[in-house]
CSV table of N, CA and C in Angstrom, one decimal:
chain,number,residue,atom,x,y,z
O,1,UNK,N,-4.2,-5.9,2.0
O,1,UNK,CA,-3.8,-4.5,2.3
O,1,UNK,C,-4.6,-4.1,3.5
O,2,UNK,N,-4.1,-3.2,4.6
O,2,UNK,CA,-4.9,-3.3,5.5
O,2,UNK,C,-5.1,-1.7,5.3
O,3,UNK,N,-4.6,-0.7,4.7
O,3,UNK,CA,-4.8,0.8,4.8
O,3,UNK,C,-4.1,1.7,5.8
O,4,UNK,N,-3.5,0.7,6.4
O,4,UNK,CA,-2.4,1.8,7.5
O,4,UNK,C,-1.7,3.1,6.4
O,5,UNK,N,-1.0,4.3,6.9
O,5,UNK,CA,-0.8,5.0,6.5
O,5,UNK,C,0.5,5.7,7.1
O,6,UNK,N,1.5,5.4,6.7
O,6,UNK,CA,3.3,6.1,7.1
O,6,UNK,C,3.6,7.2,7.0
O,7,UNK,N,3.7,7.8,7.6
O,7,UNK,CA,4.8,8.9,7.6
O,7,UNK,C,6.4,9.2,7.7
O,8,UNK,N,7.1,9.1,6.8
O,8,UNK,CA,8.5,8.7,7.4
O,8,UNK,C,9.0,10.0,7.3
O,9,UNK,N,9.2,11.0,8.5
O,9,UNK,CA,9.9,12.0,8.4
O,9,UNK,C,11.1,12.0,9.2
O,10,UNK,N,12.3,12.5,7.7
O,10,UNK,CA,13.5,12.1,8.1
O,10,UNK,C,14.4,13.8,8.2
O,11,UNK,N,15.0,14.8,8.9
O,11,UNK,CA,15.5,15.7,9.1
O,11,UNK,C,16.9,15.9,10.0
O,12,UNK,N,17.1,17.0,10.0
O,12,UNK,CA,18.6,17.4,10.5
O,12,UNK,C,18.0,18.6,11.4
O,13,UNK,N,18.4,18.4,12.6
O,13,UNK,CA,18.1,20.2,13.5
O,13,UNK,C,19.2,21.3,13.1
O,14,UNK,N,18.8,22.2,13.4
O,14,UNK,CA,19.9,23.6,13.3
O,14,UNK,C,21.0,23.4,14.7
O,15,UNK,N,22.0,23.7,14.2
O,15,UNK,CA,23.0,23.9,15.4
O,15,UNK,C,22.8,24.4,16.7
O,16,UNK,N,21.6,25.4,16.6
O,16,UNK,CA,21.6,26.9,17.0
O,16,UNK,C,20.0,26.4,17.6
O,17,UNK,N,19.5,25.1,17.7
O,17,UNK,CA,18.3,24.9,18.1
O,17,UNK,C,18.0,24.9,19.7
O,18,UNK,N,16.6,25.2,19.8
O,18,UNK,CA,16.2,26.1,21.2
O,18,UNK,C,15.5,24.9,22.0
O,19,UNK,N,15.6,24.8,23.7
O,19,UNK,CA,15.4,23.8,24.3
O,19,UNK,C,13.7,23.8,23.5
O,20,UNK,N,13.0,24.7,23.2
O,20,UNK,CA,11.5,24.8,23.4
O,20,UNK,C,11.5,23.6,21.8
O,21,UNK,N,12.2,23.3,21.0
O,21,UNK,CA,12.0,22.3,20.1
O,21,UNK,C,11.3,20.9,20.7
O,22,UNK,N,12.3,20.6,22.2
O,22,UNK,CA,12.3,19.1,22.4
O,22,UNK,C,10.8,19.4,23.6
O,23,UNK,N,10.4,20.6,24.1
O,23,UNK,CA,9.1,20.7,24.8
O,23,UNK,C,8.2,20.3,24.0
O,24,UNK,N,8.1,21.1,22.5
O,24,UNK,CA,7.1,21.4,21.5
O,24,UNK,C,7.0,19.7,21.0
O,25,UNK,N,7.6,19.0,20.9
O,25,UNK,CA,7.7,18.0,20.3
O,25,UNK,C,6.7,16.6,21.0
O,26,UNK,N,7.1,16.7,22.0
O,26,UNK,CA,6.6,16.2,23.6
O,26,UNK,C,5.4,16.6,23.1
O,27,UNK,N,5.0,17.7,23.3
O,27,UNK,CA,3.4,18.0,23.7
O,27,UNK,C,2.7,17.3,21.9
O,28,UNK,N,3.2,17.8,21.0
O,28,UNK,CA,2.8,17.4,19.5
O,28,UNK,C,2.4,15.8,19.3
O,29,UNK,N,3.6,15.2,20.4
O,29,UNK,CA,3.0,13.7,20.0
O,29,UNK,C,2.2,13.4,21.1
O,30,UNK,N,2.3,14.0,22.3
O,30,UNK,CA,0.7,13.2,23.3
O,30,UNK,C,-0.6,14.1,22.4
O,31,UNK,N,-0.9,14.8,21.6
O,31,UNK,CA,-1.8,14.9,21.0
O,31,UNK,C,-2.4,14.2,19.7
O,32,UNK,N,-1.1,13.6,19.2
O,32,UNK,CA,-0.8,13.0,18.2
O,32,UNK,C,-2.2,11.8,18.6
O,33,UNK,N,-1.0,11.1,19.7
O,33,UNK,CA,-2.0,10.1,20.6
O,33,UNK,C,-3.3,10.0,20.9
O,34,UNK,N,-3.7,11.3,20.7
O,34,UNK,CA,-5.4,11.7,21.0
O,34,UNK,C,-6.4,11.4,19.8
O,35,UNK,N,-5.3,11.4,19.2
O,35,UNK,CA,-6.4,11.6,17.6
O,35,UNK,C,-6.9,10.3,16.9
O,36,UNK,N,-8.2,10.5,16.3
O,36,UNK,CA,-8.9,8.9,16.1
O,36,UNK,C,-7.6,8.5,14.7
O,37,UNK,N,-7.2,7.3,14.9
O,37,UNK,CA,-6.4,5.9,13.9
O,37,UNK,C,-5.3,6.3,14.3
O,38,UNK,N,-4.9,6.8,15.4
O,38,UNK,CA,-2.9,7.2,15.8
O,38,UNK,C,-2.6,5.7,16.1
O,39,UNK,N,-1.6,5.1,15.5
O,39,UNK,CA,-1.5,3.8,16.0
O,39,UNK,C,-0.2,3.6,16.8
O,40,UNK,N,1.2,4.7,16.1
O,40,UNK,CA,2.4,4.3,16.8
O,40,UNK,C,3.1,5.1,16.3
O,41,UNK,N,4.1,5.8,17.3
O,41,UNK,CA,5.4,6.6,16.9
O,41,UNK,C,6.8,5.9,17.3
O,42,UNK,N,7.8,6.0,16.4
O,42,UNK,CA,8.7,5.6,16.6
O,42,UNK,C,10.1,6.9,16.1
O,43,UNK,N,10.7,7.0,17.1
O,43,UNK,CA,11.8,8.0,16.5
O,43,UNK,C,13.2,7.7,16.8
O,44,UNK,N,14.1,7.7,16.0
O,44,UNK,CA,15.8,7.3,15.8
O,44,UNK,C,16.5,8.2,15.5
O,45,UNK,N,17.6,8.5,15.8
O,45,UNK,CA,18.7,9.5,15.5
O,45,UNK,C,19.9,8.6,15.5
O,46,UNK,N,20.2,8.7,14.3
O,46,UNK,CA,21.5,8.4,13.4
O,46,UNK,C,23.2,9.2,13.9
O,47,UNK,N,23.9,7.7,14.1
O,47,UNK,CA,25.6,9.0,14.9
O,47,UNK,C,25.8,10.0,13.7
O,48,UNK,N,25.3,10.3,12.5
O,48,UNK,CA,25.6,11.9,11.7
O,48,UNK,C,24.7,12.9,12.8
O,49,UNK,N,23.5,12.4,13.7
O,49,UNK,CA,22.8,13.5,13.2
O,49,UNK,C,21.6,13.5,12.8
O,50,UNK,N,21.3,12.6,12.1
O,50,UNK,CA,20.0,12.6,11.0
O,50,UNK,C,19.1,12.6,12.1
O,51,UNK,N,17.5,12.5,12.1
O,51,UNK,CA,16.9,12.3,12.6
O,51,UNK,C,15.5,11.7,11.9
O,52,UNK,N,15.1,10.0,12.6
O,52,UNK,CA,14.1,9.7,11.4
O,52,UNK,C,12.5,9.3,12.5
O,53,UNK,N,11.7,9.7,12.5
O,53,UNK,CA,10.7,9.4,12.8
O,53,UNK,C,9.6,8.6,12.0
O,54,UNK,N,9.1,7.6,12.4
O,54,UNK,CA,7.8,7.0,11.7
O,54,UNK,C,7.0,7.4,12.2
O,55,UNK,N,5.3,8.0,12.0
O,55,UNK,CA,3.9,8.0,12.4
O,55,UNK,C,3.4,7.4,11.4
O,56,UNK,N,2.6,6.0,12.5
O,56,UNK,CA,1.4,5.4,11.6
O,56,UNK,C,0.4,5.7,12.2
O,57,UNK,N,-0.2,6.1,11.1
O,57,UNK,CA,-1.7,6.2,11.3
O,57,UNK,C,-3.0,5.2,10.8
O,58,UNK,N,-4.2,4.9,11.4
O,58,UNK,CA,-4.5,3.3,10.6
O,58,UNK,C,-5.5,4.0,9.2
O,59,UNK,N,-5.2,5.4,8.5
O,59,UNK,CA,-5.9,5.4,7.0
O,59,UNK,C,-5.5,6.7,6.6
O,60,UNK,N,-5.1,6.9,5.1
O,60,UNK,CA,-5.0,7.7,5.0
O,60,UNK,C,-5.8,9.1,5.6
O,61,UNK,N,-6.8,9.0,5.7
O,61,UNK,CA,-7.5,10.6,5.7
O,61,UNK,C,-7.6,10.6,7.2
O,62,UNK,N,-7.2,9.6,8.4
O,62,UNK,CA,-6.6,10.1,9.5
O,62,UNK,C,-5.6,10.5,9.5
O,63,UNK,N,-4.3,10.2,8.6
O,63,UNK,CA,-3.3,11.5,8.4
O,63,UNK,C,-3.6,12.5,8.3
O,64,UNK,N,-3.9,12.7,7.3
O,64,UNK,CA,-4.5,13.9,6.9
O,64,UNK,C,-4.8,14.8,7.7
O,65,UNK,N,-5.7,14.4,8.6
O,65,UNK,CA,-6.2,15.1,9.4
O,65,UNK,C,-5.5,15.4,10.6
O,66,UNK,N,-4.5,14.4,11.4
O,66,UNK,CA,-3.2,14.6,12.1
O,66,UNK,C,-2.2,16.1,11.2
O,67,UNK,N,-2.3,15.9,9.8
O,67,UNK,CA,-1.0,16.6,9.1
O,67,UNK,C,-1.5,17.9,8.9
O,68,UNK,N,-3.1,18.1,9.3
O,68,UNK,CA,-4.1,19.3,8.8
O,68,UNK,C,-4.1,20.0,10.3
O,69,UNK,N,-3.9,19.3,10.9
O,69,UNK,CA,-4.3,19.7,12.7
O,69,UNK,C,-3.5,21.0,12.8
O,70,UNK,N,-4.9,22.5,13.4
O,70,UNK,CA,-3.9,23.4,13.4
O,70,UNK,C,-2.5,23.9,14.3
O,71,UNK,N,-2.7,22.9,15.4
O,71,UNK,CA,-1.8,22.8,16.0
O,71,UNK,C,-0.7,22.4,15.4
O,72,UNK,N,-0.5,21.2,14.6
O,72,UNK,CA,0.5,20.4,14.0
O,72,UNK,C,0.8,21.7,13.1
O,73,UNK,N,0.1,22.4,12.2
O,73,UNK,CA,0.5,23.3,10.8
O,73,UNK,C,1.3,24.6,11.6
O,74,UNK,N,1.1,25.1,12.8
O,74,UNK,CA,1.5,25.6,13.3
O,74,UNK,C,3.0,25.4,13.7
O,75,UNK,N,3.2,24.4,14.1
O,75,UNK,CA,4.5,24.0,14.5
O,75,UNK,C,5.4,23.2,13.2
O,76,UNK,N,4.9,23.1,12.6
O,76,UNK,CA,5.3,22.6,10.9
O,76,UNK,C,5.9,24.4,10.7
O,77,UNK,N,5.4,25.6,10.7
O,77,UNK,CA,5.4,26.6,10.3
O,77,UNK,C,6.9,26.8,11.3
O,78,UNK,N,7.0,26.6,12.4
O,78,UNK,CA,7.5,26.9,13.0
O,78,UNK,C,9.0,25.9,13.3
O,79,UNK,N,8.8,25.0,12.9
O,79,UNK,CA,9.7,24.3,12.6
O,79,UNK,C,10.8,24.5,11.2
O,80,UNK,N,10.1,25.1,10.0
O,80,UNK,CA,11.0,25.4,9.5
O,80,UNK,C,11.3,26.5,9.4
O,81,UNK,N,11.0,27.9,10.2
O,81,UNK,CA,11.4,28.8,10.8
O,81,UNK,C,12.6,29.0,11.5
O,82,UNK,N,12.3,28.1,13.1
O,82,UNK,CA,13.5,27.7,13.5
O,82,UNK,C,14.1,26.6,14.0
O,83,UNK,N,13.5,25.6,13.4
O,83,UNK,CA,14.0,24.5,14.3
O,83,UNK,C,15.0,23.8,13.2
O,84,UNK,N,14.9,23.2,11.6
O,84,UNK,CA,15.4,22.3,10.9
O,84,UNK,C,16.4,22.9,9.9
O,85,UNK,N,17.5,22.2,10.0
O,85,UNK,CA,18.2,22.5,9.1
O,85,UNK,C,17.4,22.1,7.4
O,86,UNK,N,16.8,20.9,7.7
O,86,UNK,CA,16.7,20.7,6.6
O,86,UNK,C,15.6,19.3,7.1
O,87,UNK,N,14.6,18.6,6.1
O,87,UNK,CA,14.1,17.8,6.2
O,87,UNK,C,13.1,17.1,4.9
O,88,UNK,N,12.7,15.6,5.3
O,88,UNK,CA,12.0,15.3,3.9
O,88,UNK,C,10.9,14.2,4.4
O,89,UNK,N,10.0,14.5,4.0
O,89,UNK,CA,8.5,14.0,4.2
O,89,UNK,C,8.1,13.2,3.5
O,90,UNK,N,7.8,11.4,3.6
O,90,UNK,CA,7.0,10.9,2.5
O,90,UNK,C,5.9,9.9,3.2
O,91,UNK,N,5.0,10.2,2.7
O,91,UNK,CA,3.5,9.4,3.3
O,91,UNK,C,3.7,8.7,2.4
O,92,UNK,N,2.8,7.3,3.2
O,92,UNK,CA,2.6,6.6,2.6
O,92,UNK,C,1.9,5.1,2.7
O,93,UNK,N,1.1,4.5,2.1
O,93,UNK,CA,-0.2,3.5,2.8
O,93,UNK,C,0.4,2.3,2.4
O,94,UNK,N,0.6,1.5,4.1
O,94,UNK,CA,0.8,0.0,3.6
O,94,UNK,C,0.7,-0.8,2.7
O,95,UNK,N,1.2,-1.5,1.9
O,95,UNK,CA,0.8,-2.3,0.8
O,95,UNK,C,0.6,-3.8,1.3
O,96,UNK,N,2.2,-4.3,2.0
O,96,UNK,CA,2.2,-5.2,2.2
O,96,UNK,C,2.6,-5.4,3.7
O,97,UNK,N,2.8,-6.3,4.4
O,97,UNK,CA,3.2,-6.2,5.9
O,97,UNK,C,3.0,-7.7,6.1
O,98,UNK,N,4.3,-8.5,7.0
O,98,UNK,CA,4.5,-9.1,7.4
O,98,UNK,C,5.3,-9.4,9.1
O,99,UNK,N,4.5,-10.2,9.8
O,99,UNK,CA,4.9,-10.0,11.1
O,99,UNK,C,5.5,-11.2,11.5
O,100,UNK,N,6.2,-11.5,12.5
O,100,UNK,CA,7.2,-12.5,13.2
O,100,UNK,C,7.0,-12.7,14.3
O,101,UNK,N,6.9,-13.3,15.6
O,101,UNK,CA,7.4,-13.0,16.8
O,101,UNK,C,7.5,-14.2,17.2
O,102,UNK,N,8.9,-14.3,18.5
O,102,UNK,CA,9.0,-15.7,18.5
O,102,UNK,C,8.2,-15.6,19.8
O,103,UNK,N,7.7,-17.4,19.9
O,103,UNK,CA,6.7,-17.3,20.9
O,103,UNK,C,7.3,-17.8,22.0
């Protein structure tokens, strides 16, 4: 086990959503970047719609601390104000991991 730490946050925007979402979002992850164990973001949108992002972080309590950031709680606040129709959040710490690459 190495202690990496996932976040898989999967959501739907509001119809009615404001350019300042895709600014706010921008700025949220080069800070993300700043922060000690950020290891990698990845984000996909699904042809419904859906929207799924991964943040790993390399331990749980640098999540934490990424998920505690008043900046981040702020725009979490403000996100389901006005940005999300709807969304679902599960952390979670590596167990197992396996890698490939052809050489």
């Amino acid at each position: 086990m190495n202690g990496e730490c996932l976040t898989v946050f999967r959501s739907r925007l509001r119809d009615d959503v404001p350019d300042r979402y895709f600014a706010l979002a921008a700025d949220l992850l080069d800070g993300a970047r700043t922060l000690p164990g950020f290891v990698e973001f990845k984000q996909f949108v699904a042809d419904d719609g859906e929207r799924l992002a991964l943040v790993t972080f390399d331990t749980a309590e640098h999540e934490a601390a990424w998920r505690d950031d008043v900046e981040h709680r702020a725009a979490q606040q403000e996100g389901r104000d006005v940005f999300y129709a709807e969304y679902d959040i599960a952390v979670t710490e590596v167990v197992r991991r396996h890698r490939w690459t052809r050489s």
